[in-house]
mmCIF file of C-alpha atoms and ligand atoms in Angstrom:
data_model
loop_
_atom_site.group_PDB
_atom_site.id
_atom_site.type_symbol
_atom_site.label_atom_id
_atom_site.label_comp_id
_atom_site.label_asym_id
_atom_site.label_seq_id
_atom_site.Cartn_x
_atom_site.Cartn_y
_atom_site.Cartn_z
ATOM 1 C CA UNK Q 3 -41.799 21.479 29.630
ATOM 2 C CA UNK Q 4 -43.950 19.173 31.732
ATOM 3 C CA UNK Q 5 -43.294 18.804 35.463
ATOM 4 C CA UNK Q 6 -44.942 17.708 38.577
ATOM 5 C CA UNK Q 7 -45.610 20.580 40.897
ATOM 6 C CA UNK Q 8 -46.712 20.881 44.483
ATOM 7 C CA UNK Q 9 -48.707 23.947 45.211
ATOM 8 C CA UNK Q 10 -50.056 22.841 48.636
ATOM 9 C CA UNK Q 11 -48.830 19.898 50.665
ATOM 10 C CA UNK Q 12 -50.977 16.910 50.819
ATOM 11 C CA UNK Q 13 -51.736 13.334 49.630
ATOM 12 C CA UNK Q 14 -50.792 12.007 46.107
ATOM 13 C CA UNK Q 15 -53.442 14.253 44.553
ATOM 14 C CA UNK Q 16 -51.289 17.202 45.572
ATOM 15 C CA UNK Q 17 -49.021 16.362 42.735
ATOM 16 C CA UNK Q 18 -50.067 18.405 39.679
ATOM 17 C CA UNK Q 19 -48.771 17.757 36.119
ATOM 18 C CA UNK Q 20 -48.096 21.430 34.899
ATOM 19 C CA UNK Q 21 -46.412 23.185 32.032
ATOM 20 C CA UNK Q 22 -43.427 25.290 33.031
ATOM 21 C CA UNK Q 23 -40.728 27.095 30.966
ATOM 22 C CA UNK Q 24 -37.581 25.079 30.405
ATOM 23 C CA UNK Q 25 -35.022 26.377 33.174
ATOM 24 C CA UNK Q 26 -32.206 28.662 32.077
ATOM 25 C CA UNK Q 27 -28.889 27.619 33.589
ATOM 26 C CA UNK Q 28 -27.308 29.954 36.285
ATOM 27 C CA UNK Q 29 -23.608 30.614 36.062
ATOM 28 C CA UNK Q 30 -22.755 27.518 38.039
ATOM 29 C CA UNK Q 31 -25.543 25.199 36.662
ATOM 30 C CA UNK Q 32 -26.054 22.803 33.881
ATOM 31 C CA UNK Q 33 -29.563 22.125 32.401
ATOM 32 C CA UNK Q 34 -30.185 18.519 31.800
ATOM 33 C CA UNK Q 35 -32.899 16.909 29.715
ATOM 34 C CA UNK Q 36 -34.078 13.889 31.920
ATOM 35 C CA UNK Q 37 -33.992 10.311 30.707
ATOM 36 C CA UNK Q 38 -35.325 9.194 34.092
ATOM 37 C CA UNK Q 39 -36.184 10.471 37.519
ATOM 38 C CA UNK Q 40 -35.904 8.349 40.658
ATOM 39 C CA UNK Q 41 -38.844 8.084 43.001
ATOM 40 C CA UNK Q 42 -37.834 8.070 46.604
ATOM 41 C CA UNK Q 43 -39.495 8.078 49.907
ATOM 42 C CA UNK Q 44 -38.174 11.570 50.683
ATOM 43 C CA UNK Q 45 -40.522 12.839 47.832
ATOM 44 C CA UNK Q 46 -43.443 11.533 49.842
ATOM 45 C CA UNK Q 47 -42.276 13.443 53.021
ATOM 46 C CA UNK Q 48 -41.838 16.544 51.013
ATOM 47 C CA UNK Q 49 -45.096 16.159 49.197
ATOM 48 C CA UNK Q 50 -46.834 15.595 52.482
ATOM 49 C CA UNK Q 51 -45.090 18.643 54.080
ATOM 50 C CA UNK Q 52 -43.383 16.405 56.758
ATOM 51 C CA UNK Q 53 -40.247 17.910 55.316
ATOM 52 C CA UNK Q 54 -40.947 21.523 54.599
ATOM 53 C CA UNK Q 55 -40.076 23.045 51.207
ATOM 54 C CA UNK Q 56 -40.958 26.612 50.034
ATOM 55 C CA UNK Q 57 -44.017 26.465 47.861
ATOM 56 C CA UNK Q 58 -44.631 25.990 44.922
ATOM 57 C CA UNK Q 59 -41.941 23.529 44.036
ATOM 58 C CA UNK Q 60 -41.242 20.819 41.501
ATOM 59 C CA UNK Q 61 -40.773 17.446 43.263
ATOM 60 C CA UNK Q 62 -37.961 14.969 42.827
ATOM 61 C CA UNK Q 63 -34.522 14.648 44.182
ATOM 62 C CA UNK Q 64 -32.855 12.239 41.561
ATOM 63 C CA UNK Q 65 -32.317 12.243 37.888
ATOM 64 C CA UNK Q 66 -30.088 11.233 35.024
ATOM 65 C CA UNK Q 67 -29.980 12.534 31.510
ATOM 66 C CA UNK Q 68 -28.040 14.630 29.072
ATOM 67 C CA UNK Q 69 -26.688 18.127 29.467
ATOM 68 C CA UNK Q 70 -28.293 20.595 26.940
ATOM 69 C CA UNK Q 71 -26.939 23.904 28.174
ATOM 70 C CA UNK Q 72 -24.394 25.172 30.726
ATOM 71 C CA UNK Q 73 -23.824 28.437 32.661
ATOM 72 C CA UNK Q 74 -20.748 30.628 32.087
ATOM 73 C CA UNK Q 75 -18.711 29.431 34.979
ATOM 74 C CA UNK Q 76 -19.219 25.523 34.364
ATOM 75 C CA UNK Q 77 -16.020 23.768 33.525
ATOM 76 C CA UNK Q 78 -16.467 20.040 34.338
ATOM 77 C CA UNK Q 79 -19.429 19.104 31.972
ATOM 78 C CA UNK Q 80 -20.463 20.097 28.495
ATOM 79 C CA UNK Q 81 -23.413 19.993 26.278
ATOM 80 C CA UNK Q 82 -23.883 16.267 25.337
ATOM 81 C CA UNK Q 83 -22.428 14.717 28.443
ATOM 82 C CA UNK Q 84 -24.435 12.039 30.419
ATOM 83 C CA UNK Q 85 -24.864 13.003 34.068
ATOM 84 C CA UNK Q 86 -26.774 11.926 37.190
ATOM 85 C CA UNK Q 87 -27.538 13.801 40.332
ATOM 86 C CA UNK Q 88 -29.233 13.568 43.718
ATOM 87 C CA UNK Q 89 -30.048 16.046 46.523
ATOM 88 C CA UNK Q 90 -31.277 18.767 44.186
ATOM 89 C CA UNK Q 91 -35.048 19.485 43.889
ATOM 90 C CA UNK Q 92 -36.841 19.523 40.559
ATOM 91 C CA UNK Q 93 -36.289 16.183 38.951
ATOM 92 C CA UNK Q 94 -39.995 15.089 38.263
ATOM 93 C CA UNK Q 95 -39.737 17.210 35.071
ATOM 94 C CA UNK Q 96 -38.526 17.085 31.449
ATOM 95 C CA UNK Q 97 -35.566 19.461 32.145
ATOM 96 C CA UNK Q 98 -33.766 20.417 35.424
ATOM 97 C CA UNK Q 99 -31.091 22.927 36.298
ATOM 98 C CA UNK Q 100 -28.463 21.446 38.432
ATOM 99 C CA UNK Q 101 -25.400 22.989 40.129
ATOM 100 C CA UNK Q 102 -22.286 21.616 38.592
ATOM 101 C CA UNK Q 103 -20.889 20.396 41.776
ATOM 102 C CA UNK Q 104 -23.821 17.985 42.336
ATOM 103 C CA UNK Q 105 -23.465 16.329 38.914
ATOM 104 C CA UNK Q 106 -21.764 12.918 38.516
ATOM 105 C CA UNK Q 107 -20.744 11.624 34.996
ATOM 106 C CA UNK Q 108 -22.475 8.339 34.165
ATOM 107 C CA UNK Q 109 -19.812 5.636 33.838
ATOM 108 C CA UNK Q 110 -19.632 3.858 30.586
ATOM 109 C CA UNK Q 111 -21.617 0.534 30.753
ATOM 110 C CA UNK Q 112 -24.213 2.254 32.982
ATOM 111 C CA UNK Q 113 -27.469 3.378 31.326
ATOM 112 C CA UNK Q 114 -29.312 6.658 32.215
ATOM 113 C CA UNK Q 115 -31.996 4.531 33.796
ATOM 114 C CA UNK Q 116 -29.656 2.598 35.855
ATOM 115 C CA UNK Q 117 -27.895 5.764 37.003
ATOM 116 C CA UNK Q 118 -31.214 7.296 38.004
ATOM 117 C CA UNK Q 119 -32.134 4.109 39.807
ATOM 118 C CA UNK Q 120 -28.845 3.590 41.629
ATOM 119 C CA UNK Q 121 -27.356 6.909 42.841
ATOM 120 C CA UNK Q 122 -29.573 7.907 45.737
ATOM 121 C CA UNK Q 123 -30.433 4.515 47.053
ATOM 122 C CA UNK Q 124 -27.066 3.029 46.186
ATOM 123 C CA UNK Q 125 -25.099 5.729 47.826
ATOM 124 C CA UNK Q 126 -27.211 5.405 50.843
ATOM 125 C CA UNK Q 127 -26.775 1.750 51.151
ATOM 126 C CA UNK Q 128 -23.065 2.288 50.662
ATOM 127 C CA UNK Q 129 -22.638 4.896 53.486
ATOM 128 C CA UNK Q 130 -24.754 2.895 55.853
ATOM 129 C CA UNK Q 131 -22.657 -0.317 55.364
ATOM 130 C CA UNK Q 132 -19.320 1.258 54.792
ATOM 131 C CA UNK Q 133 -19.303 4.500 56.793
ATOM 132 C CA UNK Q 134 -22.091 4.821 59.462
ATOM 133 C CA UNK Q 135 -21.471 1.280 60.850
ATOM 134 C CA UNK Q 136 -18.638 -0.204 58.703
ATOM 135 C CA UNK Q 137 -19.801 -3.764 58.703
ATOM 136 C CA UNK Q 138 -16.978 -6.503 58.950
ATOM 137 C CA UNK Q 139 -17.041 -9.991 57.935
ATOM 138 C CA UNK Q 140 -18.673 -12.221 60.412
ATOM 139 C CA UNK Q 141 -20.845 -9.525 61.884
ATOM 140 C CA UNK Q 142 -24.661 -9.584 61.821
ATOM 141 C CA UNK Q 143 -26.788 -6.888 60.568
ATOM 142 C CA UNK Q 144 -30.575 -6.592 60.686
ATOM 143 C CA UNK Q 145 -32.003 -4.848 57.531
ATOM 144 C CA UNK Q 146 -35.651 -3.770 57.614
ATOM 145 C CA UNK Q 147 -37.844 -3.405 54.495
ATOM 146 C CA UNK Q 148 -35.195 -5.505 52.797
ATOM 147 C CA UNK Q 149 -37.017 -5.833 49.418
ATOM 148 C CA UNK Q 150 -37.361 -2.092 49.164
ATOM 149 C CA UNK Q 151 -35.263 0.272 47.037
ATOM 150 C CA UNK Q 152 -32.542 0.830 49.609
ATOM 151 C CA UNK Q 153 -33.143 -2.429 51.200
ATOM 152 C CA UNK Q 154 -32.224 -4.725 48.332
ATOM 153 C CA UNK Q 155 -29.062 -2.729 47.765
ATOM 154 C CA UNK Q 156 -28.022 -2.600 51.386
ATOM 155 C CA UNK Q 157 -28.529 -6.499 51.644
ATOM 156 C CA UNK Q 158 -26.354 -7.094 48.599
ATOM 157 C CA UNK Q 159 -23.533 -4.770 49.968
ATOM 158 C CA UNK Q 160 -23.623 -6.271 53.558
ATOM 159 C CA UNK Q 161 -23.541 -9.838 52.104
ATOM 160 C CA UNK Q 162 -20.609 -8.888 49.855
ATOM 161 C CA UNK Q 163 -18.701 -7.616 52.903
ATOM 162 C CA UNK Q 164 -19.214 -11.156 54.437
ATOM 163 C CA UNK Q 165 -21.851 -10.122 57.104
ATOM 164 C CA UNK Q 166 -24.681 -12.324 58.104
ATOM 165 C CA UNK Q 167 -27.877 -10.557 56.987
ATOM 166 C CA UNK Q 168 -31.211 -10.909 58.872
ATOM 167 C CA UNK Q 169 -33.935 -9.237 56.630
ATOM 168 C CA UNK Q 170 -37.483 -8.299 57.422
ATOM 169 C CA UNK Q 171 -40.151 -8.018 54.971
ATOM 170 C CA UNK Q 172 -43.965 -8.021 54.651
ATOM 171 C CA UNK Q 173 -44.742 -10.762 51.981
ATOM 172 C CA UNK Q 174 -43.487 -13.993 50.765
ATOM 173 C CA UNK Q 175 -42.691 -12.403 47.526
ATOM 174 C CA UNK Q 176 -40.574 -9.796 49.107
ATOM 175 C CA UNK Q 177 -38.855 -12.620 51.146
ATOM 176 C CA UNK Q 178 -37.911 -14.417 47.881
ATOM 177 C CA UNK Q 179 -36.176 -11.210 46.605
ATOM 178 C CA UNK Q 180 -34.336 -10.547 49.945
ATOM 179 C CA UNK Q 181 -32.857 -13.996 49.927
ATOM 180 C CA UNK Q 182 -31.937 -13.792 46.264
ATOM 181 C CA UNK Q 183 -30.048 -10.430 47.267
ATOM 182 C CA UNK Q 184 -28.171 -12.509 49.861
ATOM 183 C CA UNK Q 185 -30.166 -12.380 53.072
ATOM 184 C CA UNK Q 186 -29.299 -15.423 55.294
ATOM 185 C CA UNK Q 187 -32.460 -15.147 57.209
ATOM 186 C CA UNK Q 188 -35.747 -13.545 56.404
ATOM 187 C CA UNK Q 189 -38.504 -12.555 58.891
ATOM 188 C CA UNK Q 190 -42.097 -11.775 57.784
ATOM 189 C CA UNK Q 191 -42.348 -8.891 60.369
ATOM 190 C CA UNK Q 192 -46.120 -8.543 59.666
ATOM 191 C CA UNK Q 193 -46.722 -12.070 60.774
ATOM 192 C CA UNK Q 194 -43.920 -12.951 63.297
ATOM 193 C CA UNK Q 195 -42.511 -10.893 66.025
ATOM 194 C CA UNK Q 196 -39.095 -9.881 64.680
ATOM 195 C CA UNK Q 197 -37.691 -9.215 68.164
ATOM 196 C CA UNK Q 198 -38.218 -12.791 69.345
ATOM 197 C CA UNK Q 199 -37.302 -14.280 65.944
ATOM 198 C CA UNK Q 200 -33.996 -12.345 65.838
ATOM 199 C CA UNK Q 201 -33.193 -13.363 69.433
ATOM 200 C CA UNK Q 202 -33.663 -16.919 68.371
ATOM 201 C CA UNK Q 203 -31.691 -16.593 65.202
ATOM 202 C CA UNK Q 204 -28.741 -15.176 67.148
ATOM 203 C CA UNK Q 205 -28.932 -17.446 70.151
ATOM 204 C CA UNK Q 206 -29.738 -14.516 72.321
ATOM 205 C CA UNK Q 207 -26.612 -12.560 71.382
ATOM 206 C CA UNK Q 208 -28.345 -9.934 69.334
ATOM 207 C CA UNK Q 209 -26.990 -8.171 66.237
ATOM 208 C CA UNK Q 210 -24.218 -5.656 65.622
ATOM 209 C CA UNK Q 211 -26.272 -3.143 63.778
ATOM 210 C CA UNK Q 212 -29.888 -2.546 62.947
ATOM 211 C CA UNK Q 213 -30.489 -0.491 59.726
ATOM 212 C CA UNK Q 214 -33.998 0.844 60.226
ATOM 213 C CA UNK Q 215 -35.893 2.845 57.641
ATOM 214 C CA UNK Q 216 -39.284 1.889 58.817
ATOM 215 C CA UNK Q 217 -39.054 3.926 62.074
ATOM 216 C CA UNK Q 218 -42.245 4.247 64.232
ATOM 217 C CA UNK Q 219 -43.263 0.598 64.195
ATOM 218 C CA UNK Q 220 -39.858 -1.059 64.410
ATOM 219 C CA UNK Q 221 -37.506 1.325 66.329
ATOM 220 C CA UNK Q 222 -38.170 0.264 69.853
ATOM 221 C CA UNK Q 223 -38.069 -3.460 69.293
ATOM 222 C CA UNK Q 224 -34.787 -2.828 67.295
ATOM 223 C CA UNK Q 225 -33.143 -1.499 70.457
ATOM 224 C CA UNK Q 226 -34.047 -4.821 72.150
ATOM 225 C CA UNK Q 227 -32.062 -6.973 69.625
ATOM 226 C CA UNK Q 228 -28.741 -5.037 69.688
ATOM 227 C CA UNK Q 229 -25.767 -6.597 71.370
ATOM 228 C CA UNK Q 230 -24.177 -4.390 74.028
ATOM 229 C CA UNK Q 231 -22.655 -1.222 72.387
ATOM 230 C CA UNK Q 232 -24.387 -2.104 69.158
ATOM 231 C CA UNK Q 233 -25.592 0.481 66.800
ATOM 232 C CA UNK Q 234 -29.137 1.636 65.672
ATOM 233 C CA UNK Q 235 -28.844 3.384 62.346
ATOM 234 C CA UNK Q 236 -32.329 5.018 62.012
ATOM 235 C CA UNK Q 237 -32.267 6.299 58.429
ATOM 236 C CA UNK Q 238 -36.016 6.784 57.723
ATOM 237 C CA UNK Q 239 -39.532 6.593 58.759
ATOM 238 C CA UNK Q 240 -41.635 4.725 56.145
ATOM 239 C CA UNK Q 241 -44.158 3.900 58.818
ATOM 240 C CA UNK Q 242 -44.102 7.176 60.575
ATOM 241 C CA UNK Q 243 -41.798 9.264 62.662
ATOM 242 C CA UNK Q 244 -40.211 7.805 65.965
ATOM 243 C CA UNK Q 245 -41.600 9.566 68.910
ATOM 244 C CA UNK Q 246 -39.205 11.329 71.352
ATOM 245 C CA UNK Q 247 -37.517 8.809 73.904
ATOM 246 C CA UNK Q 248 -35.323 9.049 76.856
ATOM 247 C CA UNK Q 249 -31.683 8.700 76.439
ATOM 248 C CA UNK Q 250 -31.314 6.659 79.501
ATOM 249 C CA UNK Q 251 -32.930 3.859 77.604
ATOM 250 C CA UNK Q 252 -29.699 3.502 75.662
ATOM 251 C CA UNK Q 253 -27.802 2.801 78.800
ATOM 252 C CA UNK Q 254 -30.264 0.356 80.195
ATOM 253 C CA UNK Q 255 -30.430 -1.586 76.885
ATOM 254 C CA UNK Q 256 -26.610 -2.006 76.750
ATOM 255 C CA UNK Q 257 -24.765 1.289 76.228
ATOM 256 C CA UNK Q 258 -26.209 1.477 72.650
ATOM 257 C CA UNK Q 259 -25.409 3.842 69.786
ATOM 258 C CA UNK Q 260 -28.213 5.580 67.834
ATOM 259 C CA UNK Q 261 -27.710 7.711 64.849
ATOM 260 C CA UNK Q 262 -30.080 9.258 62.371
ATOM 261 C CA UNK Q 263 -27.907 9.692 59.226
ATOM 262 C CA UNK Q 264 -28.730 11.480 55.890
ATOM 263 C CA UNK Q 265 -27.180 11.075 52.697
ATOM 264 C CA UNK Q 266 -26.299 14.746 52.320
ATOM 265 C CA UNK Q 267 -23.939 14.569 55.227
ATOM 266 C CA UNK Q 268 -22.197 11.545 53.738
ATOM 267 C CA UNK Q 269 -21.732 13.250 50.362
ATOM 268 C CA UNK Q 270 -20.530 16.545 51.909
ATOM 269 C CA UNK Q 271 -17.684 17.312 49.655
ATOM 270 C CA UNK Q 272 -17.232 16.793 45.912
ATOM 271 C CA UNK Q 273 -14.507 14.214 46.597
ATOM 272 C CA UNK Q 274 -16.754 12.158 48.872
ATOM 273 C CA UNK Q 275 -19.739 12.429 46.436
ATOM 274 C CA UNK Q 276 -17.449 11.298 43.472
ATOM 275 C CA UNK Q 277 -15.814 8.483 45.578
ATOM 276 C CA UNK Q 278 -19.260 7.159 46.789
ATOM 277 C CA UNK Q 279 -20.947 7.414 43.316
ATOM 278 C CA UNK Q 280 -17.874 5.867 41.654
ATOM 279 C CA UNK Q 281 -17.997 2.817 44.154
ATOM 280 C CA UNK Q 282 -21.652 2.303 43.489
ATOM 281 C CA UNK Q 283 -21.191 2.487 39.640
ATOM 282 C CA UNK Q 284 -18.144 0.267 39.996
ATOM 283 C CA UNK Q 285 -20.004 -2.417 41.730
ATOM 284 C CA UNK Q 286 -22.758 -2.265 39.164
ATOM 285 C CA UNK Q 287 -20.320 -2.402 36.198
ATOM 286 C CA UNK Q 288 -18.605 -5.288 37.781
ATOM 287 C CA UNK Q 289 -22.041 -7.204 38.192
ATOM 288 C CA UNK Q 290 -21.598 -7.088 42.007
ATOM 289 C CA UNK Q 291 -24.723 -4.883 42.566
ATOM 290 C CA UNK Q 292 -27.937 -5.897 40.819
ATOM 291 C CA UNK Q 293 -30.597 -3.231 40.444
ATOM 292 C CA UNK Q 294 -34.307 -4.199 40.309
ATOM 293 C CA UNK Q 295 -36.195 -1.592 38.164
ATOM 294 C CA UNK Q 296 -39.587 -3.199 38.012
ATOM 295 C CA UNK Q 297 -41.678 -0.136 38.206
ATOM 296 C CA UNK Q 298 -41.638 2.531 35.461
ATOM 297 C CA UNK Q 299 -44.307 5.390 35.363
ATOM 298 C CA UNK Q 300 -44.781 8.408 32.993
ATOM 299 C CA UNK Q 301 -44.909 11.832 34.631
ATOM 300 C CA UNK Q 302 -48.558 11.742 34.453
ATOM 301 C CA UNK Q 303 -48.613 8.606 36.338
ATOM 302 C CA UNK Q 304 -46.631 10.109 39.324
ATOM 303 C CA UNK Q 305 -49.659 10.021 41.703
ATOM 304 C CA UNK Q 306 -49.976 6.344 41.077
ATOM 305 C CA UNK Q 307 -46.156 5.832 41.787
ATOM 306 C CA UNK Q 308 -46.575 7.471 44.982
ATOM 307 C CA UNK Q 309 -49.684 5.418 46.026
ATOM 308 C CA UNK Q 310 -47.813 2.217 45.042
ATOM 309 C CA UNK Q 311 -44.765 3.167 47.126
ATOM 310 C CA UNK Q 312 -46.621 4.164 50.147
ATOM 311 C CA UNK Q 313 -48.982 1.298 49.797
ATOM 312 C CA UNK Q 314 -46.053 -1.225 50.142
ATOM 313 C CA UNK Q 315 -46.790 -2.601 46.853
ATOM 314 C CA UNK Q 316 -43.274 -2.119 45.205
ATOM 315 C CA UNK Q 317 -40.030 -3.776 45.325
ATOM 316 C CA UNK Q 318 -36.634 -2.307 44.323
ATOM 317 C CA UNK Q 319 -36.746 1.105 42.463
ATOM 318 C CA UNK Q 320 -39.539 3.165 40.951
ATOM 319 C CA UNK Q 321 -38.589 5.332 38.063
ATOM 320 C CA UNK Q 322 -40.652 8.245 36.250
ATOM 321 C CA UNK Q 323 -39.798 8.245 32.554
ATOM 322 C CA UNK Q 324 -40.658 11.958 31.446
HETATM 323 P P1 NDP W 421 -38.816 1.353 50.050
HETATM 324 O O1 NDP W 421 -38.779 0.826 48.736
HETATM 325 O O2 NDP W 421 -37.960 0.791 51.045
HETATM 326 O O3 NDP W 421 -40.351 1.419 50.504
HETATM 327 C C1 NDP W 421 -40.675 1.622 51.835
HETATM 328 C C2 NDP W 421 -40.818 0.060 52.382
HETATM 329 O O4 NDP W 421 -41.039 0.210 53.762
HETATM 330 C C3 NDP W 421 -42.120 -0.497 51.928
HETATM 331 O O5 NDP W 421 -41.999 -1.285 50.793
HETATM 332 C C4 NDP W 421 -42.409 -1.451 53.099
HETATM 333 O O6 NDP W 421 -41.774 -2.747 52.954
HETATM 334 C C5 NDP W 421 -41.692 -0.797 54.333
HETATM 335 N N1 NDP W 421 -42.876 -0.160 55.229
HETATM 336 C C6 NDP W 421 -42.904 -0.749 56.495
HETATM 337 N N2 NDP W 421 -43.971 -0.194 57.180
HETATM 338 C C7 NDP W 421 -44.526 0.679 56.070
HETATM 339 C C8 NDP W 421 -45.643 1.575 56.224
HETATM 340 N N3 NDP W 421 -46.307 1.722 57.323
HETATM 341 N N4 NDP W 421 -45.873 2.292 55.111
HETATM 342 C C9 NDP W 421 -45.217 2.184 53.961
HETATM 343 N N5 NDP W 421 -44.107 1.346 53.962
HETATM 344 C C10 NDP W 421 -43.757 0.595 55.061
HETATM 345 O O7 NDP W 421 -38.533 3.014 49.915
HETATM 346 P P2 NDP W 421 -37.135 3.632 49.654
HETATM 347 O O8 NDP W 421 -36.081 2.699 49.381
HETATM 348 O O9 NDP W 421 -37.250 4.889 48.719
HETATM 349 O O10 NDP W 421 -36.734 4.259 51.055
HETATM 350 C C11 NDP W 421 -36.618 3.533 52.240
HETATM 351 C C12 NDP W 421 -36.458 4.304 53.572
HETATM 352 O O11 NDP W 421 -35.211 4.967 53.489
HETATM 353 C C13 NDP W 421 -37.433 5.568 53.556
HETATM 354 O O12 NDP W 421 -37.804 5.668 54.964
HETATM 355 C C14 NDP W 421 -36.556 6.701 53.250
HETATM 356 O O13 NDP W 421 -36.985 7.968 53.773
HETATM 357 C C15 NDP W 421 -35.226 6.260 53.679
HETATM 358 N N6 NDP W 421 -34.112 6.874 53.067
HETATM 359 C C16 NDP W 421 -33.172 7.541 53.911
HETATM 360 C C17 NDP W 421 -32.097 8.182 53.381
HETATM 361 C C18 NDP W 421 -31.045 8.813 54.281
HETATM 362 O O14 NDP W 421 -30.063 9.128 53.803
HETATM 363 N N7 NDP W 421 -31.438 9.003 55.538
HETATM 364 C C19 NDP W 421 -31.879 8.113 51.983
HETATM 365 C C20 NDP W 421 -32.690 7.126 51.192
HETATM 366 C C21 NDP W 421 -33.823 6.745 51.710
HETATM 367 P P3 NDP W 421 -42.413 -4.059 53.484
HETATM 368 O O15 NDP W 421 -43.665 -4.180 52.811
HETATM 369 O O16 NDP W 421 -41.417 -5.209 53.301
HETATM 370 O O17 NDP W 421 -42.549 -3.826 55.012
#
């Protein structure tokens, strides 16, 4: 089978298209033929070596497709079932072996491509807005990179809750998408100072929560626009890692909360995974969550997909179609 393998961490050129044997399922695994693999920023961190993975490895944390073989202990899925998963390496490939307890059945009315596009980023948007800082009607959230994969879904969920959403994006085209997703105000943070703009938009009060996936270039200013006892949910570092900082700053800026959440800890048990995936698929099936799948690439084009994602050229979701 064709797969994208990393032998040494590096730039996009570190991704090699290779031929590997189709995996055999272990006792607790199912083998899935992939209809689509999700491209996510974590793939960039793992490719670069910012997140360490034993070498060599097949990249990719998210996929959807049809079960072709099951191990001897597998009970909940059978050959022919449509399934999706996230949090298991090896999805940039034609086949993947996935532990049974990470597989989520794809709901009727949701296509394989939609499932691969929604699971990781949809559940991330869901845990951020419903669990990390459970937004309430009338509260105000600042969402950075609001036209990105997670961003567009997070804006829709926050808007559906009834929160006011202030969004940041880098271009007018992205601003339009953020507004369509439900953002009340959009700041072009590459042109305007988002700290000053957010203070102006909130009459100096600040926001209840900042959902920050950009990190290095936004974190510090984000602390300055929180209301007293507000929360900074730093969930990524697309611009680079946030440098270490002194905790006393949190006291000085208003007894703030900072958390650095990760999806794995918000899908800890089988029940939590199924509930969150079910909530996301449910919103999609009800037409309450719209996916933007603008960018599709073949496995052989994986390098280009990463260049586009890192180059801030994309909006919404990127998929590899094996
Ligand atoms: P996005 O589609 O959001 O792409 C990243 C976006 O970040 C860009 O489009 C760009 O938007 C913005 N950005 C700002 N500065 C930079 C920069 N210097 N270089 C590149 N991009 C920049 O990606 P994803 O939706 O896949 O992921 C978003 C973030 O969420 C990532 O940091 C990822 O690691 C994180 N994440 C975290 C999870 C968790 O559980 N903790 C789970 C899923 C994702 P613009 O042009 O508008 O500035």
